[in-house]
């Protein structure tokens, strides 16, 4: 399969999509991938959205609550796993809206937690004083009494500024960002409680609670294991329950990600950007008649698409969290199929 360079990538899209006037948002975990393996015939299904030269015919993006890598890196990873050219613009992750908070915290000390490269993600968005949870915890002697019993791979986040220990210890943490699923829950809950209850200076008792942001609030999600795994929402419940037992004021936080309506509004805007890319001849306003959300989680993907209303059309697959025979009772999708391959087949037939 011929992978095209980004400059050529969107050039064929406008005339075609202006006629077709539809776009597709794909959930990743449980629809496109299980762990790091494609599922439901996803590579073949995606290939149908490109022309023979490898240019994009149908505007689509990935709309995931997951994350942990900068969008450019995630796009390369998806390209490699799926065998099609994915541009960074086509990757919208749970933490992508964090970039909008950069003005507020640009030069403030912020801590970024989660798997992958959380600090690299944030510094990519323009945050200038960001420390990963791994690095932050490493500056405090004895902050995690269980550390001697753990064999964790610290330092996997390559992003590390040259800063002195004293410098970090004397600065108040202004915000904590849970970028992706935390790896070491006990250490992260301990250190987040330290940061949040002290006003950003662990070991001291002063100040109001710093801001706390979660990229999403998924209770669970599907990996290669047969039953669902605990997600960021489960971590939030654990942190919140403990914090509210040890502190007088209840935990304050903001969660991003699906099913929030702004995620679907943003996806619509990004799909318009993809369809009317500067490389196409027609850069005028673009109107979608239908936007398809293909997801595996009724409470997150289908609920979100239903709340977002027109022009969203929801399709539920059976390759992930949802394993039922009939439609979901509380959040029924517009269509239920077995796989993403079937979903794309339905869309292309309906739109032809
Ligand atoms: O950590 C990933 C998970 O919570 C959801 O990912 O792609 O199913 O939205 P996705
Ligand atoms: Mg999913």
Short mmCIF file of C-alpha atoms and ligand atoms in Angstrom, two decimals:
data_model
loop_
_atom_site.label_atom_id
_atom_site.label_comp_id
_atom_site.label_asym_id
_atom_site.label_seq_id
_atom_site.Cartn_x
_atom_site.Cartn_y
_atom_site.Cartn_z
CA UNK A 1 0.00 0.00 0.00
CA UNK A 2 1.32 3.35 -1.05
CA UNK A 3 1.70 5.76 1.91
CA UNK A 4 1.53 9.35 0.75
CA UNK A 5 3.42 12.30 2.14
CA UNK A 6 1.32 14.77 4.21
CA UNK A 7 1.55 17.53 1.57
CA UNK A 8 -0.19 15.30 -0.97
CA UNK A 9 -2.33 13.56 1.58
CA UNK A 10 -5.54 15.63 1.64
CA UNK A 11 -5.35 16.98 -1.90
CA UNK A 12 -8.04 14.76 -3.39
CA UNK A 13 -10.46 15.05 -0.55
CA UNK A 14 -12.39 18.22 -1.20
CA UNK A 15 -14.25 17.56 -4.45
CA UNK A 16 -15.19 14.07 -3.32
CA UNK A 17 -16.25 15.02 0.20
CA UNK A 18 -18.24 18.05 -0.95
CA UNK A 19 -20.33 15.64 -2.97
CA UNK A 20 -20.51 12.96 -0.30
CA UNK A 21 -20.80 15.34 2.67
CA UNK A 22 -20.14 12.82 5.38
CA UNK A 23 -17.30 12.01 7.72
CA UNK A 24 -16.35 9.27 10.17
CA UNK A 25 -14.99 9.28 13.74
CA UNK A 26 -13.44 5.99 14.86
CA UNK A 27 -12.98 5.05 18.48
CA UNK A 28 -9.64 3.22 18.89
CA UNK A 29 -9.69 0.76 21.82
CA UNK A 30 -12.21 -2.00 21.17
CA UNK A 31 -12.98 -0.84 17.61
CA UNK A 32 -9.70 -0.41 15.72
CA UNK A 33 -7.25 -2.06 18.15
CA UNK A 34 -7.20 -4.52 21.03
CA UNK A 35 -4.01 -3.59 22.85
CA UNK A 36 -1.71 -3.05 19.90
CA UNK A 37 -3.33 -5.54 17.52
CA UNK A 38 -5.83 -4.51 14.85
CA UNK A 39 -9.35 -5.92 15.42
CA UNK A 40 -12.50 -6.36 13.33
CA UNK A 41 -10.69 -6.08 9.97
CA UNK A 42 -9.73 -2.46 10.74
CA UNK A 43 -6.77 -2.15 8.30
CA UNK A 44 -8.96 -3.25 5.36
CA UNK A 45 -11.87 -1.06 6.45
CA UNK A 46 -9.63 2.04 6.66
CA UNK A 47 -7.98 1.32 3.32
CA UNK A 48 -11.38 1.78 1.66
CA UNK A 49 -11.30 5.45 2.71
CA UNK A 50 -8.22 6.16 0.54
CA UNK A 51 -7.90 6.21 -3.24
CA UNK A 52 -5.46 4.02 -5.20
CA UNK A 53 -2.69 6.59 -4.87
CA UNK A 54 -3.04 6.57 -1.06
CA UNK A 55 -4.74 9.99 -0.81
CA UNK A 56 -7.69 10.35 1.56
CA UNK A 57 -11.13 10.08 -0.11
CA UNK A 58 -13.39 10.23 2.93
CA UNK A 59 -12.63 12.58 5.85
CA UNK A 60 -12.09 10.53 8.98
CA UNK A 61 -10.36 10.82 12.34
CA UNK A 62 -9.66 8.77 15.42
CA UNK A 63 -11.62 9.99 18.44
CA UNK A 64 -10.19 8.18 21.45
CA UNK A 65 -10.32 8.75 25.19
CA UNK A 66 -6.89 7.12 25.41
CA UNK A 67 -3.53 8.79 24.99
CA UNK A 68 -0.03 9.15 26.39
CA UNK A 69 1.87 10.14 23.24
CA UNK A 70 1.99 13.45 21.34
CA UNK A 71 -0.48 13.41 18.42
CA UNK A 72 2.33 13.28 15.84
CA UNK A 73 3.86 10.21 17.48
CA UNK A 74 0.47 8.53 17.89
CA UNK A 75 -0.26 9.18 14.20
CA UNK A 76 3.00 7.45 13.20
CA UNK A 77 2.19 4.54 15.50
CA UNK A 78 -1.32 4.18 14.01
CA UNK A 79 0.14 4.38 10.47
CA UNK A 80 2.57 1.59 11.31
CA UNK A 81 -0.04 -0.66 12.95
CA UNK A 82 -2.74 -0.15 10.29
CA UNK A 83 -0.74 0.26 7.08
CA UNK A 84 -2.38 3.56 6.01
CA UNK A 85 -1.04 7.09 6.27
CA UNK A 86 -2.54 8.77 9.36
CA UNK A 87 -1.87 12.49 9.79
CA UNK A 88 -1.52 14.06 13.29
CA UNK A 89 -4.66 16.12 12.53
CA UNK A 90 -6.60 12.85 12.39
CA UNK A 91 -5.70 11.90 15.96
CA UNK A 92 -7.90 13.43 18.68
CA UNK A 93 -7.01 11.99 22.07
CA UNK A 94 -8.53 12.41 25.54
CA UNK A 95 -5.83 14.90 26.45
CA UNK A 96 -5.95 16.90 23.20
CA UNK A 97 -8.18 19.64 24.79
CA UNK A 98 -5.43 20.25 27.41
CA UNK A 99 -3.71 22.41 24.77
CA UNK A 100 -6.46 25.00 25.32
CA UNK A 101 -5.29 25.48 28.93
CA UNK A 102 -1.79 26.54 27.95
CA UNK A 103 -2.43 30.27 28.39
CA UNK A 104 -3.48 29.68 31.96
CA UNK A 105 -0.46 27.60 32.99
CA UNK A 106 2.17 28.36 30.35
CA UNK A 107 5.01 29.15 32.79
CA UNK A 108 3.56 27.61 35.95
CA UNK A 109 4.87 24.37 37.41
CA UNK A 110 2.48 21.57 36.36
CA UNK A 111 2.76 17.83 36.97
CA UNK A 112 1.76 15.40 34.18
CA UNK A 113 0.86 11.80 35.11
CA UNK A 114 0.13 8.62 33.16
CA UNK A 115 1.58 5.94 30.89
CA UNK A 116 3.73 6.81 27.90
CA UNK A 117 5.22 10.31 27.66
CA UNK A 118 2.85 12.60 29.60
CA UNK A 119 5.37 15.45 30.00
CA UNK A 120 6.28 15.35 26.30
CA UNK A 121 2.54 15.58 25.47
CA UNK A 122 2.14 18.70 27.60
CA UNK A 123 5.33 20.42 26.47
CA UNK A 124 4.19 19.75 22.89
CA UNK A 125 1.04 21.78 23.69
CA UNK A 126 3.25 24.69 24.81
CA UNK A 127 3.47 24.17 28.59
CA UNK A 128 6.94 25.39 29.53
CA UNK A 129 7.34 24.19 33.13
CA UNK A 130 6.01 20.62 33.07
CA UNK A 131 7.37 17.72 35.11
CA UNK A 132 6.29 14.11 34.73
CA UNK A 133 4.97 12.42 37.87
CA UNK A 134 7.92 10.00 37.69
CA UNK A 135 10.41 12.85 37.73
CA UNK A 136 8.51 14.89 40.33
CA UNK A 137 8.27 11.97 42.78
CA UNK A 138 11.98 11.25 42.32
CA UNK A 139 12.90 14.62 43.92
CA UNK A 140 11.31 13.75 47.28
CA UNK A 141 13.10 11.31 49.56
CA UNK A 142 10.77 8.69 51.01
CA UNK A 143 7.59 10.13 49.44
CA UNK A 144 6.53 6.62 48.37
CA UNK A 145 7.16 4.12 51.20
CA UNK A 146 6.47 1.27 48.77
CA UNK A 147 9.08 2.31 46.22
CA UNK A 148 11.72 -0.15 47.46
CA UNK A 149 9.29 -2.98 46.68
CA UNK A 150 8.58 -1.88 43.11
CA UNK A 151 10.48 -2.66 39.97
CA UNK A 152 9.02 -0.01 37.69
CA UNK A 153 10.55 1.29 34.52
CA UNK A 154 10.94 4.91 35.49
CA UNK A 155 12.32 7.40 33.03
CA UNK A 156 10.35 6.01 30.08
CA UNK A 157 9.20 9.56 29.40
CA UNK A 158 12.21 10.92 27.54
CA UNK A 159 11.16 14.49 28.27
CA UNK A 160 13.31 15.90 31.08
CA UNK A 161 14.38 19.49 31.45
CA UNK A 162 17.61 20.45 33.18
CA UNK A 163 16.28 21.65 36.51
CA UNK A 164 17.60 21.44 40.04
CA UNK A 165 15.92 19.50 42.80
CA UNK A 166 15.78 22.64 45.01
CA UNK A 167 14.09 24.54 42.23
CA UNK A 168 11.28 21.99 41.90
CA UNK A 169 10.86 21.53 45.67
CA UNK A 170 10.46 25.26 46.28
CA UNK A 171 7.86 25.86 43.55
CA UNK A 172 4.17 25.40 44.16
CA UNK A 173 2.50 22.96 41.74
CA UNK A 174 -0.35 24.93 40.13
CA UNK A 175 -2.04 22.03 38.36
CA UNK A 176 -1.91 18.27 37.94
CA UNK A 177 -2.88 16.75 34.58
CA UNK A 178 -3.79 13.07 34.36
CA UNK A 179 -2.78 12.68 30.72
CA UNK A 180 -3.21 8.90 30.36
CA UNK A 181 -3.91 5.82 32.49
CA UNK A 182 -1.63 5.97 35.55
CA UNK A 183 0.89 3.12 35.80
CA UNK A 184 1.67 3.15 39.52
CA UNK A 185 -1.68 3.86 41.17
CA UNK A 186 -0.44 3.68 44.78
CA UNK A 187 2.44 6.11 44.18
CA UNK A 188 0.34 8.46 42.06
CA UNK A 189 -2.58 8.54 44.54
CA UNK A 190 -0.10 9.21 47.36
CA UNK A 191 1.75 12.01 45.56
CA UNK A 192 -1.43 13.58 44.12
CA UNK A 193 -2.94 13.67 47.64
CA UNK A 194 0.30 15.34 48.82
CA UNK A 195 0.14 17.94 46.05
CA UNK A 196 -3.61 18.60 46.28
CA UNK A 197 -4.07 18.79 50.05
CA UNK A 198 -1.09 21.09 50.62
CA UNK A 199 -1.74 23.60 47.88
CA UNK A 200 1.07 22.27 45.71
CA UNK A 201 3.97 21.85 48.15
CA UNK A 202 4.14 18.20 49.37
CA UNK A 203 5.11 17.81 53.00
CA UNK A 204 3.70 21.22 53.96
CA UNK A 205 0.15 22.18 54.95
CA UNK A 206 -0.79 25.40 53.18
CA UNK A 207 -2.90 26.79 50.37
CA UNK A 208 -6.02 25.92 48.38
CA UNK A 209 -6.25 22.84 46.17
CA UNK A 210 -4.34 23.18 42.87
CA UNK A 211 -6.30 22.45 39.69
CA UNK A 212 -6.77 18.82 38.69
CA UNK A 213 -7.62 17.71 35.14
CA UNK A 214 -8.41 14.22 33.83
CA UNK A 215 -8.16 13.46 30.10
CA UNK A 216 -11.26 11.23 30.35
CA UNK A 217 -13.47 9.42 32.82
CA UNK A 218 -13.76 5.90 31.39
CA UNK A 219 -14.58 3.44 34.15
CA UNK A 220 -13.31 0.63 31.94
CA UNK A 221 -12.17 -0.15 28.40
CA UNK A 222 -11.31 -3.13 26.25
CA UNK A 223 -7.80 -4.49 25.67
CA UNK A 224 -6.64 -7.93 24.50
CA UNK A 225 -7.79 -9.42 27.85
CA UNK A 226 -11.25 -11.05 27.56
CA UNK A 227 -13.00 -8.80 30.11
CA UNK A 228 -12.77 -5.00 30.44
CA UNK A 229 -9.86 -3.36 32.23
CA UNK A 230 -10.07 -0.50 34.76
CA UNK A 231 -9.58 2.90 33.15
CA UNK A 232 -8.96 6.50 34.16
CA UNK A 233 -12.46 6.85 35.66
CA UNK A 234 -11.67 4.00 38.06
CA UNK A 235 -8.45 5.77 39.05
CA UNK A 236 -10.42 8.99 39.59
CA UNK A 237 -12.88 7.19 41.88
CA UNK A 238 -10.00 5.73 43.92
CA UNK A 239 -8.23 9.09 44.24
CA UNK A 240 -11.45 10.98 45.03
CA UNK A 241 -12.60 8.46 47.68
CA UNK A 242 -9.26 8.58 49.45
CA UNK A 243 -8.82 12.36 49.16
CA UNK A 244 -12.31 12.97 50.57
CA UNK A 245 -11.46 10.79 53.60
CA UNK A 246 -8.24 12.60 54.44
CA UNK A 247 -9.23 16.16 53.56
CA UNK A 248 -12.03 18.47 54.77
CA UNK A 249 -12.96 19.88 51.37
CA UNK A 250 -14.10 17.46 48.66
CA UNK A 251 -11.84 16.96 45.65
CA UNK A 252 -12.39 19.43 42.82
CA UNK A 253 -11.55 18.33 39.29
CA UNK A 254 -12.49 18.58 35.62
CA UNK A 255 -12.76 15.56 33.30
CA UNK A 256 -12.44 15.85 29.53
CA UNK A 257 -13.06 13.21 26.84
CA UNK A 258 -16.17 11.53 25.41
CA UNK A 259 -19.13 11.63 26.15
CA UNK A 260 -18.78 15.43 26.67
CA UNK A 261 -20.64 17.25 23.85
CA UNK A 262 -17.68 19.61 23.20
CA UNK A 263 -15.60 16.59 22.12
CA UNK A 264 -18.07 15.87 19.31
CA UNK A 265 -18.30 19.56 18.35
CA UNK A 266 -14.51 19.70 18.19
CA UNK A 267 -14.42 16.47 16.13
CA UNK A 268 -16.84 18.06 13.67
CA UNK A 269 -14.58 21.13 13.37
CA UNK A 270 -11.48 18.97 12.86
CA UNK A 271 -13.26 16.87 10.22
CA UNK A 272 -14.15 20.11 8.40
CA UNK A 273 -10.50 21.11 8.59
CA UNK A 274 -9.50 17.75 7.12
CA UNK A 275 -12.13 18.03 4.35
CA UNK A 276 -11.20 21.61 3.45
CA UNK A 277 -7.46 21.32 3.89
CA UNK A 278 -5.34 24.12 2.36
CA UNK A 279 -4.16 21.63 -0.25
CA UNK A 280 -7.62 21.33 -1.74
CA UNK A 281 -9.01 23.72 -4.34
CA UNK A 282 -12.19 24.52 -2.41
CA UNK A 283 -11.50 26.04 1.00
CA UNK A 284 -14.98 27.47 1.55
CA UNK A 285 -17.26 26.47 4.40
CA UNK A 286 -18.06 22.78 4.60
CA UNK A 287 -21.32 21.27 5.78
CA UNK A 288 -21.62 17.62 6.80
CA UNK A 289 -25.00 15.97 6.32
CA UNK A 290 -23.95 12.99 8.44
CA UNK A 291 -21.08 12.26 10.80
CA UNK A 292 -20.67 8.64 11.87
CA UNK A 293 -19.32 7.72 15.30
CA UNK A 294 -18.15 4.11 15.43
CA UNK A 295 -17.60 3.02 19.03
CA UNK A 296 -17.61 0.01 21.34
CA UNK A 297 -18.73 1.65 24.59
CA UNK A 298 -22.46 2.52 24.85
CA UNK A 299 -22.03 4.76 27.92
CA UNK A 300 -19.20 6.74 26.36
CA UNK A 301 -19.24 6.63 22.54
CA UNK A 302 -22.94 6.09 21.82
CA UNK A 303 -24.18 8.28 24.64
CA UNK A 304 -21.85 11.06 23.45
CA UNK A 305 -22.98 10.84 19.82
CA UNK A 306 -26.64 10.75 20.89
CA UNK A 307 -26.21 13.82 23.10
CA UNK A 308 -24.36 15.64 20.33
CA UNK A 309 -27.45 15.17 18.10
CA UNK A 310 -27.48 16.17 14.42
CA UNK A 311 -25.49 15.35 12.29
CA UNK A 312 -24.18 12.42 14.38
CA UNK A 313 -25.17 8.82 13.59
CA UNK A 314 -23.96 6.22 16.08
CA UNK A 315 -22.69 2.73 15.25
CA UNK A 316 -21.91 0.23 18.01
CA UNK A 317 -19.52 -2.66 17.39
CA UNK A 318 -19.25 -5.93 19.32
CA UNK A 319 -15.43 -6.10 19.37
CA UNK A 320 -14.97 -4.20 22.65
CA UNK A 321 -16.81 -3.22 25.83
CA UNK A 322 -20.26 -4.01 24.33
CA UNK A 323 -20.78 -7.74 23.84
CA UNK A 324 -24.61 -7.91 23.76
CA UNK A 325 -26.78 -9.59 21.18
CA UNK A 326 -29.32 -6.81 20.77
CA UNK A 327 -28.92 -3.06 21.06
CA UNK A 328 -27.87 -1.49 24.39
CA UNK A 329 -30.97 -0.82 26.51
CA UNK A 330 -30.04 2.55 28.04
CA UNK A 331 -27.96 4.07 25.21
CA UNK A 332 -29.17 2.37 22.01
CA UNK A 333 -27.07 3.05 18.91
CA UNK A 334 -28.54 3.91 15.51
CA UNK A 335 -26.95 0.68 14.26
CA UNK A 336 -25.29 -2.35 15.91
CA UNK A 337 -22.75 -4.40 13.93
CA UNK A 338 -20.14 -7.03 14.75
CA UNK A 339 -17.05 -5.23 13.48
CA UNK A 340 -15.70 -1.93 12.17
CA UNK A 341 -15.41 -3.58 8.76
CA UNK A 342 -19.20 -4.07 8.72
CA UNK A 343 -19.70 -0.50 9.92
CA UNK A 344 -17.63 0.97 7.06
CA UNK A 345 -19.38 -1.31 4.59
CA UNK A 346 -22.76 -0.01 5.79
CA UNK A 347 -21.63 3.64 5.55
CA UNK A 348 -20.16 3.36 2.06
CA UNK A 349 -23.25 1.54 0.76
CA UNK A 350 -25.60 4.08 2.38
CA UNK A 351 -23.65 7.03 1.02
CA UNK A 352 -23.09 5.71 -2.50
O1 LIG B 1 -7.36 4.27 27.90
C1 LIG B 1 -8.14 4.16 26.78
C2 LIG B 1 -9.59 4.07 27.00
O2 LIG B 1 -10.05 4.57 28.21
C3 LIG B 1 -10.51 4.38 25.88
O3 LIG B 1 -10.02 4.44 24.58
O4 LIG B 1 -10.20 4.51 22.13
O5 LIG B 1 -11.93 3.31 23.48
O6 LIG B 1 -11.84 5.79 23.53
P1 LIG B 1 -11.07 4.52 23.37
MG1 LIG B 2 -13.34 2.12 22.90
#
